[in-house]
Tab-separated table of C-alpha atoms and ligand atoms in Angstrom:
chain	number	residue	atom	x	y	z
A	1	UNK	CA	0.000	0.000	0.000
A	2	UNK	CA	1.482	3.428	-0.628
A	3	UNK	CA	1.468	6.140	1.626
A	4	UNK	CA	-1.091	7.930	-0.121
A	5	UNK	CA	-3.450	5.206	-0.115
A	6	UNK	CA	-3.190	4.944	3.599
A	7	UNK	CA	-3.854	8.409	4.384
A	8	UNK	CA	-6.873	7.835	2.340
A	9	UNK	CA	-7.853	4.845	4.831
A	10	UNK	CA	-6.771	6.601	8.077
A	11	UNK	CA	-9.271	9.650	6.812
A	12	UNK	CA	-12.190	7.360	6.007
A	13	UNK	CA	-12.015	5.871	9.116
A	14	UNK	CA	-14.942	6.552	11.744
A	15	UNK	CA	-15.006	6.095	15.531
A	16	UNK	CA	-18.353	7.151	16.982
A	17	UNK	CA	-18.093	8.458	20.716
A	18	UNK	CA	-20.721	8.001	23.317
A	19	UNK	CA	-22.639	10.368	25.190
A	20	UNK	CA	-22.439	9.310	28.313
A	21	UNK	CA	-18.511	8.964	28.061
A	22	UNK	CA	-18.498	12.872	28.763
A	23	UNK	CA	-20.742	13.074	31.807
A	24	UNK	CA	-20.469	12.108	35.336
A	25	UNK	CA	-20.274	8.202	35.869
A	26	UNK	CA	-18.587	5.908	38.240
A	27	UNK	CA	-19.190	2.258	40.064
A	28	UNK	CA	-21.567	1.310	42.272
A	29	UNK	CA	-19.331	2.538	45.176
A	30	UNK	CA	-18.793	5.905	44.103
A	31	UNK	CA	-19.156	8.866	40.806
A	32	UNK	CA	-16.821	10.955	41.059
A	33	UNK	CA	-17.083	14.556	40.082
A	34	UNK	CA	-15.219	15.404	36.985
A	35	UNK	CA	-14.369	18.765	36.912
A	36	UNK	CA	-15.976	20.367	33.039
A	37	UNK	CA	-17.928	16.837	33.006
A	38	UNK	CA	-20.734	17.845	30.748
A	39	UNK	CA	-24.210	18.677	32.665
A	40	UNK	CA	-26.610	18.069	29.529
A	41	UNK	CA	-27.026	16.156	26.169
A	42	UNK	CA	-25.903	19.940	24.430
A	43	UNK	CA	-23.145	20.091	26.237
A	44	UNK	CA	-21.781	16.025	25.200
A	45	UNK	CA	-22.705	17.004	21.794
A	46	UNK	CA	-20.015	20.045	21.927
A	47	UNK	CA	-17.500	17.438	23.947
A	48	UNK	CA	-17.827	14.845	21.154
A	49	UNK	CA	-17.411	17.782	18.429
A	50	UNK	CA	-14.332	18.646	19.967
A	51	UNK	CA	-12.906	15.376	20.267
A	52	UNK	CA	-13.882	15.083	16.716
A	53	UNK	CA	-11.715	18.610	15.725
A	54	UNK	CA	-8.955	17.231	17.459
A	55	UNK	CA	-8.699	13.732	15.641
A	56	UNK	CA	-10.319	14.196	12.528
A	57	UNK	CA	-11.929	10.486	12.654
A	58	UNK	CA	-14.923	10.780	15.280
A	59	UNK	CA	-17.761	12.780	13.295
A	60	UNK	CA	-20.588	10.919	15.257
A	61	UNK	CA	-21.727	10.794	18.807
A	62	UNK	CA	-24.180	8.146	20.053
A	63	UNK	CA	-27.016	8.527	22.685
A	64	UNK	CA	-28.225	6.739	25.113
A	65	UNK	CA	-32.092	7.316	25.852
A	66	UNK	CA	-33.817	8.818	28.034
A	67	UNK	CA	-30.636	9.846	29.619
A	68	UNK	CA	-30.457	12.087	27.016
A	69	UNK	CA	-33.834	13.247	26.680
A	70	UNK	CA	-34.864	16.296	24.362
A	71	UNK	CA	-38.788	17.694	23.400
A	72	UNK	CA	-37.277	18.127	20.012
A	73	UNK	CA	-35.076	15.412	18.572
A	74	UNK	CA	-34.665	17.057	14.877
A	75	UNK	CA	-33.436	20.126	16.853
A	76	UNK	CA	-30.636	18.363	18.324
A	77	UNK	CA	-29.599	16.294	15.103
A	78	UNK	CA	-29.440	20.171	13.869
A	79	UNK	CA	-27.244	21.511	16.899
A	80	UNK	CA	-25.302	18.290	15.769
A	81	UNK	CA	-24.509	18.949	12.556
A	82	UNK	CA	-23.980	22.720	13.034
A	83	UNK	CA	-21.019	21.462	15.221
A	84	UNK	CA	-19.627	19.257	12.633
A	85	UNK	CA	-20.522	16.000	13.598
A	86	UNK	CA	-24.260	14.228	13.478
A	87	UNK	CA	-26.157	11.411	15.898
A	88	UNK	CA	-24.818	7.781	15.608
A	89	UNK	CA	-26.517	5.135	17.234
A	90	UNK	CA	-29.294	5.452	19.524
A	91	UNK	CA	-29.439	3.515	23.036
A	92	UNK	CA	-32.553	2.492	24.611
A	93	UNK	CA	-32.585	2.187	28.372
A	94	UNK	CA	-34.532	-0.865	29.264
A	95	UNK	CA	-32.488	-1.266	32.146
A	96	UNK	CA	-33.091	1.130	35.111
A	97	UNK	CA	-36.944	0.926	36.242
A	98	UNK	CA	-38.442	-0.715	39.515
A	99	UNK	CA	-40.845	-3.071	36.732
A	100	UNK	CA	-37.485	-3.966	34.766
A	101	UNK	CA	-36.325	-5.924	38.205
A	102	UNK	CA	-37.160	-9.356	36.680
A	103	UNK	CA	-36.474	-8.181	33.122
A	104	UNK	CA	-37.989	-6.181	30.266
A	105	UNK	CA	-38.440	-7.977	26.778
A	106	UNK	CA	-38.060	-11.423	28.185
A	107	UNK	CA	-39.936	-10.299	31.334
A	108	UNK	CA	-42.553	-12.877	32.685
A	109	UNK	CA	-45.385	-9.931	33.459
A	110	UNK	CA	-46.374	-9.601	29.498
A	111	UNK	CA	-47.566	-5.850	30.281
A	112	UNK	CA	-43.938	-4.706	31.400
A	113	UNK	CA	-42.873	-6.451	28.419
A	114	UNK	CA	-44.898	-4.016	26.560
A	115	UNK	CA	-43.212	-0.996	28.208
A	116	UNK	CA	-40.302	-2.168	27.152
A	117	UNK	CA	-40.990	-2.589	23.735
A	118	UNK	CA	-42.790	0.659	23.657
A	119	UNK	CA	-39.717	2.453	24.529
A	120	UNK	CA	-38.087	0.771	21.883
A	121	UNK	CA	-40.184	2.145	19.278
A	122	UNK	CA	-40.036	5.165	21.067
A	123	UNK	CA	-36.121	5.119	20.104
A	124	UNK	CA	-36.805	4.360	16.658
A	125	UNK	CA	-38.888	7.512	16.446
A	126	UNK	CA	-35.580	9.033	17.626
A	127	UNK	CA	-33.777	7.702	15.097
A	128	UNK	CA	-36.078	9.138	12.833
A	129	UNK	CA	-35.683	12.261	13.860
A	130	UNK	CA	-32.389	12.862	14.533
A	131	UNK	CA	-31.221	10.853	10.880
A	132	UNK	CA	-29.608	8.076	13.132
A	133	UNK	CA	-29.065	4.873	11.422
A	134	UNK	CA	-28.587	2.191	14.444
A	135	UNK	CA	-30.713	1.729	17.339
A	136	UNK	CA	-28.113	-0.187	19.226
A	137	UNK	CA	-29.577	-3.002	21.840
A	138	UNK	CA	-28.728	-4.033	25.121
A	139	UNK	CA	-30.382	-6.089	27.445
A	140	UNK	CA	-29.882	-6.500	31.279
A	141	UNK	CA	-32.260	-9.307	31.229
A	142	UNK	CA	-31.197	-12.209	32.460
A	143	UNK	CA	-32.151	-14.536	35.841
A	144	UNK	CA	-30.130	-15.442	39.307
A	145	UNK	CA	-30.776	-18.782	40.238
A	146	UNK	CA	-31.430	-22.026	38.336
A	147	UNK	CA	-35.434	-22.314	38.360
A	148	UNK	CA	-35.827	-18.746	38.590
A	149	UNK	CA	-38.282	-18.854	35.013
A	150	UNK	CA	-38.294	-20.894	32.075
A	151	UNK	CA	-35.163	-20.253	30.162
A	152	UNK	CA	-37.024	-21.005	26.267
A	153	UNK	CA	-40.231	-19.455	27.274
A	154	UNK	CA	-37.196	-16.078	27.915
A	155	UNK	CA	-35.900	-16.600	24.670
A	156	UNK	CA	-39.484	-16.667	22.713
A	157	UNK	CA	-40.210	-13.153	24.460
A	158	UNK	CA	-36.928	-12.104	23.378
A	159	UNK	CA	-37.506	-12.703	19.838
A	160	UNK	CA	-40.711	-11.527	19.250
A	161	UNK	CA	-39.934	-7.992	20.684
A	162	UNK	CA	-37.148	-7.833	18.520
A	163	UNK	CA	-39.469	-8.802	15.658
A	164	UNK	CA	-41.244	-6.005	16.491
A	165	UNK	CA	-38.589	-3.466	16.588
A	166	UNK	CA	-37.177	-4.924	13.865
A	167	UNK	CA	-39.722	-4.548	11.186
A	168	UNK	CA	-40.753	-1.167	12.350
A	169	UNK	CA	-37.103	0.092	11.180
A	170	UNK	CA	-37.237	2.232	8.536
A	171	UNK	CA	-35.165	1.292	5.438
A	172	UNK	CA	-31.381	1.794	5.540
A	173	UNK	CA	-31.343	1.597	9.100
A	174	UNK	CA	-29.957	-1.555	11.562
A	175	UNK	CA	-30.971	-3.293	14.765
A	176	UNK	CA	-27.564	-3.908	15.983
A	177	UNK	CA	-27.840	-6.346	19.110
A	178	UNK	CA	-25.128	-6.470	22.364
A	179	UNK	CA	-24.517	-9.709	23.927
A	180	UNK	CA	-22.653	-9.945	27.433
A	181	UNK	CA	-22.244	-12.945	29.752
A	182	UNK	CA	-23.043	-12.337	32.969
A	183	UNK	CA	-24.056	-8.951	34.945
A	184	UNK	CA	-26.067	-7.520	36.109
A	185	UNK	CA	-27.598	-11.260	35.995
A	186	UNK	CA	-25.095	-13.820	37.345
A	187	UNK	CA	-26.750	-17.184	36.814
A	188	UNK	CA	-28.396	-17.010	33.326
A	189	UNK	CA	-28.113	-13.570	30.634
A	190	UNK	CA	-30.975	-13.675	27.452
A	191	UNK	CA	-28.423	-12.416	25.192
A	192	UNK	CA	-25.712	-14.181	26.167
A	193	UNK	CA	-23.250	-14.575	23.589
A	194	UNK	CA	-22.277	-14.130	19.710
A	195	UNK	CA	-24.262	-17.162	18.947
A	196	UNK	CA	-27.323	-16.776	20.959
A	197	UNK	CA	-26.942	-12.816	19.077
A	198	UNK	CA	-26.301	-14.199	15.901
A	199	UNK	CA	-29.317	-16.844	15.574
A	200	UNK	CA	-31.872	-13.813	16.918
A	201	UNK	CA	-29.976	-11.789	14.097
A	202	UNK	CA	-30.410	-14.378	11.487
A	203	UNK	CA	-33.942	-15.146	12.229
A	204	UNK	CA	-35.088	-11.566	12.565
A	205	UNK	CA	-34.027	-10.303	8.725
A	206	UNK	CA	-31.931	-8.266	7.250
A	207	UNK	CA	-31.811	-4.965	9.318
A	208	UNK	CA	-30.175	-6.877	12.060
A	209	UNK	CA	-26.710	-7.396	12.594
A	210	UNK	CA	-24.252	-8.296	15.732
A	211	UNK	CA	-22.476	-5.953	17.814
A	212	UNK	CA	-19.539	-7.025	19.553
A	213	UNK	CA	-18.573	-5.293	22.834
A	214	UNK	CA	-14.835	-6.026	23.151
A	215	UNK	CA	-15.480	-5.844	27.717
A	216	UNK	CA	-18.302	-8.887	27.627
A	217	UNK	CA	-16.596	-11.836	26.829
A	218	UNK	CA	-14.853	-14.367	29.165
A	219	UNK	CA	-11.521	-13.859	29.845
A	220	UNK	CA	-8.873	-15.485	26.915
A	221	UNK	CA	-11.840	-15.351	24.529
A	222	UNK	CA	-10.519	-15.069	21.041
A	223	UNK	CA	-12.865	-12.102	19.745
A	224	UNK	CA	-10.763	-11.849	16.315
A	225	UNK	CA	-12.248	-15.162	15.516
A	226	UNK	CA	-15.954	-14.320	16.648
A	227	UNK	CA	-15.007	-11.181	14.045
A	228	UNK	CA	-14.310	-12.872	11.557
A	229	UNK	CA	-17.215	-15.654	11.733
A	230	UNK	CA	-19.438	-12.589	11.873
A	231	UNK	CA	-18.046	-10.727	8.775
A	232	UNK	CA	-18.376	-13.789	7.051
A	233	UNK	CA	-22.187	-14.045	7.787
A	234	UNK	CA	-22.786	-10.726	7.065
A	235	UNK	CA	-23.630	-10.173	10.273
A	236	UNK	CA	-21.239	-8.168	11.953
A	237	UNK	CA	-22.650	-4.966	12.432
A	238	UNK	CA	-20.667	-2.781	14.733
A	239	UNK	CA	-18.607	-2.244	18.158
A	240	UNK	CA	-18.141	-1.219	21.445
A	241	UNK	CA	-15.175	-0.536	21.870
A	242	UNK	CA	-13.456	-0.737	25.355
A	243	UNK	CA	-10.407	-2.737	27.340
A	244	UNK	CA	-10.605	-4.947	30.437
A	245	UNK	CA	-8.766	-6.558	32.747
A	246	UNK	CA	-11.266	-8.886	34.441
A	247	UNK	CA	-15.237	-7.967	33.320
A	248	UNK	CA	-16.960	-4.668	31.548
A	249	UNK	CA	-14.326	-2.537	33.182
A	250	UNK	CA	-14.635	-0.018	30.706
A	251	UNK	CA	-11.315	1.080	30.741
A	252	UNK	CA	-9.464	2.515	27.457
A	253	UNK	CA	-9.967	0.931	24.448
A	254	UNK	CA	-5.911	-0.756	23.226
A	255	UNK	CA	-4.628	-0.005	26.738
A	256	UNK	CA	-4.497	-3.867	28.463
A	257	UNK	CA	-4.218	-5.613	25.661
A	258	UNK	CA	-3.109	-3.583	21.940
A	259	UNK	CA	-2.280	-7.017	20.158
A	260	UNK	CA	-5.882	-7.909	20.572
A	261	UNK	CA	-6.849	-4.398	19.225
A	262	UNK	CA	-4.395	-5.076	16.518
A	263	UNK	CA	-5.515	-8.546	15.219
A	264	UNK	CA	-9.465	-7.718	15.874
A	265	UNK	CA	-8.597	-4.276	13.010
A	266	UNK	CA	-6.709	-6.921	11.155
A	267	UNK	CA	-9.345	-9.121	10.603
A	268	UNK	CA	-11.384	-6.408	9.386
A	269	UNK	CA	-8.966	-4.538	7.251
A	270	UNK	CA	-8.279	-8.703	5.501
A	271	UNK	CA	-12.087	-8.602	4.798
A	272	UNK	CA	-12.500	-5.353	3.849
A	273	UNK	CA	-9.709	-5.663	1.150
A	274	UNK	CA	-11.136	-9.066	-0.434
A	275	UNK	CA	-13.293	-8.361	-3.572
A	276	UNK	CA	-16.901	-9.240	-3.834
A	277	UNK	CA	-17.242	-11.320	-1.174
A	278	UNK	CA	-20.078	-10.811	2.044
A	279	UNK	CA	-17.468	-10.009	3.770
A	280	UNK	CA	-16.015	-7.182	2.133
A	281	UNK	CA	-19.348	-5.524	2.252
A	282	UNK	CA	-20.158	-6.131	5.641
A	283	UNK	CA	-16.459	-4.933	6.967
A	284	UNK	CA	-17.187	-1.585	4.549
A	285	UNK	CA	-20.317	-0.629	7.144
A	286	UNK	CA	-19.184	-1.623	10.291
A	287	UNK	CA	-20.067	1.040	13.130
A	288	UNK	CA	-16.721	1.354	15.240
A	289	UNK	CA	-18.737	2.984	18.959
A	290	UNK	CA	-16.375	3.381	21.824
A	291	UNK	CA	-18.413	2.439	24.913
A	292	UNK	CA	-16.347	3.744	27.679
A	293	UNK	CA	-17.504	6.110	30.835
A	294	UNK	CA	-13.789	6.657	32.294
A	295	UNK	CA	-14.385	7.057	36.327
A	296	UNK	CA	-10.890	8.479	37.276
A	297	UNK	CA	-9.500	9.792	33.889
A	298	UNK	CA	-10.150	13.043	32.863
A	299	UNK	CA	-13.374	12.666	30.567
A	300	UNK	CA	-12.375	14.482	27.731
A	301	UNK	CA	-8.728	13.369	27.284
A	302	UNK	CA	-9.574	9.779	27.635
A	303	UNK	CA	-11.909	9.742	25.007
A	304	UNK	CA	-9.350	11.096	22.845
A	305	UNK	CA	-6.855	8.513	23.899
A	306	UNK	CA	-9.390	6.125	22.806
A	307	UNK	CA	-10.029	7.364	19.636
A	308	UNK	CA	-6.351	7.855	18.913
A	309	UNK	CA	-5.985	4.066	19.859
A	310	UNK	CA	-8.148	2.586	17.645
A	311	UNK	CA	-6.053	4.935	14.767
A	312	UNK	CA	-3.331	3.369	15.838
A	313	UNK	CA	-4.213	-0.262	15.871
A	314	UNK	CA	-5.846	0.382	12.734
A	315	UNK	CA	-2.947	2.110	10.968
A	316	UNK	CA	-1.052	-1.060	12.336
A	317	UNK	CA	-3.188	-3.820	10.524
A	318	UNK	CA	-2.851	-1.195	7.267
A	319	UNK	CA	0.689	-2.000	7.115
A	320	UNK	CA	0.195	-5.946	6.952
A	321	UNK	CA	1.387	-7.235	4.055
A	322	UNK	CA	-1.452	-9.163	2.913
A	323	UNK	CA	0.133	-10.718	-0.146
A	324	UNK	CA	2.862	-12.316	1.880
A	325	UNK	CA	0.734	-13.217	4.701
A	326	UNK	CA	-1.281	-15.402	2.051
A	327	UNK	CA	1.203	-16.710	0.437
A	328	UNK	CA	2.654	-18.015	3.677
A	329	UNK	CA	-0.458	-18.906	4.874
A	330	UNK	CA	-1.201	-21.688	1.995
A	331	UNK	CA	2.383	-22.900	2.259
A	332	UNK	CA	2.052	-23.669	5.831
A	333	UNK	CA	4.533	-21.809	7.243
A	334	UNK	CA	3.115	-21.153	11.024
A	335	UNK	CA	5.979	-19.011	11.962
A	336	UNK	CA	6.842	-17.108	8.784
A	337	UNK	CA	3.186	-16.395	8.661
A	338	UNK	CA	2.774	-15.219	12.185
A	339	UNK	CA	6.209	-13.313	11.743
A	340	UNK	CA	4.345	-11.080	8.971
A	341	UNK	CA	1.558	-10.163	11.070
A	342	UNK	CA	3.682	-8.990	13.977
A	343	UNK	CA	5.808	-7.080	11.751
A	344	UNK	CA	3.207	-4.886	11.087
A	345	UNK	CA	2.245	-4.641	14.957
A	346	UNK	CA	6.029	-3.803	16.077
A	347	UNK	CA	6.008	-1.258	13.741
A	348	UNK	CA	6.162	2.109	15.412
A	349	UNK	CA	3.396	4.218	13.717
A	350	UNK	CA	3.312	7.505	15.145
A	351	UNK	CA	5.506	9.248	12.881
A	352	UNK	CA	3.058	8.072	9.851
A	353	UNK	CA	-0.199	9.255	12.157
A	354	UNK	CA	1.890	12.549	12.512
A	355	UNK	CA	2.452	13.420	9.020
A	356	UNK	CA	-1.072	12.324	8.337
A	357	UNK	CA	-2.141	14.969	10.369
A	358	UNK	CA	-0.140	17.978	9.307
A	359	UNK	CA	-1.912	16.713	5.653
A	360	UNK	CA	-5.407	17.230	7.653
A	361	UNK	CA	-4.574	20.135	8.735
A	362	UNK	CA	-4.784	18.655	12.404
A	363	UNK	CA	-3.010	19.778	15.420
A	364	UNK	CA	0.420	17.642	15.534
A	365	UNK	CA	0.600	17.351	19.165
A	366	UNK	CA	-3.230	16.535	19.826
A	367	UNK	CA	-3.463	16.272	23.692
A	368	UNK	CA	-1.674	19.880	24.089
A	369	UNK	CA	-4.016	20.967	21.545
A	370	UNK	CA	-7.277	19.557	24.230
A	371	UNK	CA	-5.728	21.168	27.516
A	372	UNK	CA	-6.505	24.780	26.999
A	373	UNK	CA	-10.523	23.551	25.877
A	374	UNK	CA	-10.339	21.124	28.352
A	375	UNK	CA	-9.560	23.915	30.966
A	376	UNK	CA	-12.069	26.256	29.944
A	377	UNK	CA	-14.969	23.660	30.043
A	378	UNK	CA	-13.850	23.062	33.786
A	379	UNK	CA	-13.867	26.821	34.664
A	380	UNK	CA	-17.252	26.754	32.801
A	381	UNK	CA	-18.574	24.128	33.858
A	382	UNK	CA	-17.311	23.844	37.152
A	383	UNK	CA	-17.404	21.163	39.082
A	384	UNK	CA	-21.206	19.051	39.034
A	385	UNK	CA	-21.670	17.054	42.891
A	386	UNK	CA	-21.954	13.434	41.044
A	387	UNK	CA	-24.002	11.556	43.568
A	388	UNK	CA	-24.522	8.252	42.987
A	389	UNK	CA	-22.643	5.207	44.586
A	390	UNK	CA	-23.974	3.851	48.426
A	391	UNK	CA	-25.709	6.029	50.500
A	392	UNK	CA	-23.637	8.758	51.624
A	393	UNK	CA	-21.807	8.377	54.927
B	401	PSV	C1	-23.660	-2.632	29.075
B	401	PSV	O1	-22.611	-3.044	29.852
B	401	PSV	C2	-23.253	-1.664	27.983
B	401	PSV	O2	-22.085	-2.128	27.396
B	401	PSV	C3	-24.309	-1.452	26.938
B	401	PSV	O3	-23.741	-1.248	25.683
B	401	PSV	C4	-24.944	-0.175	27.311
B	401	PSV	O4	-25.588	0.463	26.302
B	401	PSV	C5	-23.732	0.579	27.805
B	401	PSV	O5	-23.027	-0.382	28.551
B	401	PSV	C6	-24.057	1.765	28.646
B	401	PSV	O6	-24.968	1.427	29.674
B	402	MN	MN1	-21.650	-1.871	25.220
């Protein structure tokens, strides 16, 4: 590949940022207060268009609903794009009411199951309106002891609300739907892995597709492979994008484990460069979502870490040479083959990512470039008392 033909990949690239990555947020013990820590969806939207000015690859922000709440939808996809960057996907929250204690779509009580899928189609009217083209789906459903209610009966509920959401899509947009295997449900999740995702996803139609949160696998879980099954399916439709150490930690995306990063972008990059195939098309419309809400990190610079790391890891998997991995490949040769992929990972990028950005007109130095907005959000916004976390002392 030459240079040229790279920068053109590193500019087409497209990392959406979430919403509630630039407010308050914390574990159950404690949210801390982040000084500038945007106070309202307006306010996110201006965080994410910064981070977007700053790295030139994250035009899209994605909400989460009703945490972000508006009267007028169309007026914030507006506000959007008059900052440079539009509405991604949008997240319903089935997850945080008194009825949702036993579960929402797969919930035994059929009229809380209703609720649920009410608010679902409330989201798609968001989408609607605000020109979004995922409603992206997760579930807390799930039960805590063997017994607790019939596991198919679950799954039967499950599908038919997502029948329901599903057809009422408009055309050209996706049902992308979240797995994650255990919590907050520790004996029994409804969407519980790639393959429980990926049969609902099959059996529902076309406008739905996988989404692979890197944080909700078990630990040593090879999610290249579950990648590439997907692409190959057609069914891969996006990320979240996120590192962890033990569970959903959240934590930033290529900082525990950058090989991973690496060979998950490689797989993709492979797929997107083969001709014709499923594959190719299905890499080509991937949605790349971080889904990160740092607790201790300063909000705004840790989403651009995150971005910046998935430029990286993607600039890396650029640089494989795909011919002589191939070629290797069919001869069997284990080592020279694995040799060819780690060349391109050792390879130190950042002088490439640099010049690339002096060519975008980008700020060289991108962090420095944050600290004096990052400042005068904080003096702005001050400092917002997070609550959350067990009762005070
Ligand atoms: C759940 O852990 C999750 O990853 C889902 O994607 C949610 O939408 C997101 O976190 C924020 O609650
Ligand atoms: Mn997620």
């Amino acid at each position: 590949m030459t240079q040229s033909e790279i920068f053109a990949m590193l500019s087409a690239q497209h990392i959406e940022t979430p919403s509630w990555g630039y407010g308050n947020s914390g574990t159950r013990f404690k949210t801390f207060s982040a000084p500038g820590a945007a106070r309202t969806v307006w306010e996110k939207v201006d965080d994410a268009a910064l981070i977007h000015q700053i790295s030139g690859i994250s035009p899209s922000v994605a909400l989460h609903i009703p945490w972000d709440k508006v009267s007028d939808y169309s007026e914030l996809g507006e506000y959007a794009t008059a900052k440079g960057i539009s509405i991604g996907a949008i997240n319903p929250n089935v997850f945080q009411r008194d009825e949702y204690k036993l579960g929402s779509i797969a919930n035994p009580d059929p009229s809380v199951r209703r609720q649920a899928i009410d608010h679902l189609l409330e989201c798609v009217e968001v989408l609607t309106a605000t020109g979004s083209k995922d409603l992206s789906l997760w579930f807390a459903d799930g039960t805590n002891y063997a017994g607790q209610d019939d596991l198919r009966r679950r799954k039967r509920h499950v599908r038919e609300a997502l029948q329901i959401v599903h057809d009422a899509l408009p055309d050209g947009t996706r049902l992308l739907l979240e797995y994650k295997f255990f919590e907050p449900a520790f004996y029994y999740t409804d969407s519980f892995d790639w393959g429980s995702a990926l049969s609902h996803c099959m059996a529902l139609g076309d406008r739905a597709q996988v989404l692979v949160d890197l944080g909700h696998h078990a630990q040593s879980t090879n999610i290249e492979a579950i990648v590439s099954f997907l692409l190959d399916e057609g069914k891969l439709g996006g990320f979240h994008f996120n590192a962890r150490r033990y569970a959903d930690d959240d934590l930033i995306v290529g900082s525990t484990n950058p090989y991973e990063l690496f060979c998950i972008y490689h797989e993709l990059v492979s797929a997107e460069r083969e001709t014709g195939s499923i594959a190719s098309t299905t890499a080509k419309n991937v949605a790349y979502m971080i889904d990160q809400s740092h607790n201790i990190e300063p909000k705004l610079e840790a989403m651009l870490q995150s971005v910046l790391n998935c430029q990286e890891a993607y600039a890396k998997a650029l640089l494989v040479d795909q011919a002589a991995l191939s070629t290797a490949q069919s001869a069997g040769d284990v080592l020279g083959a694995h040799r060819i992929l780690n060349d391109a990972f050792r390879t130190d990028v950042r002088e490439l990512i640099a010049a690339w950005r002096e060519n975008n007109n980008l700020p060289v130095n991108p962090f420095e470039a944050l600290r004096p907005h990052a400042e005068k959000v904080a003096t702005e916004r001050g400092i917002v008392d997070a609550g959350g976390g067990y009762p005070s002392e």
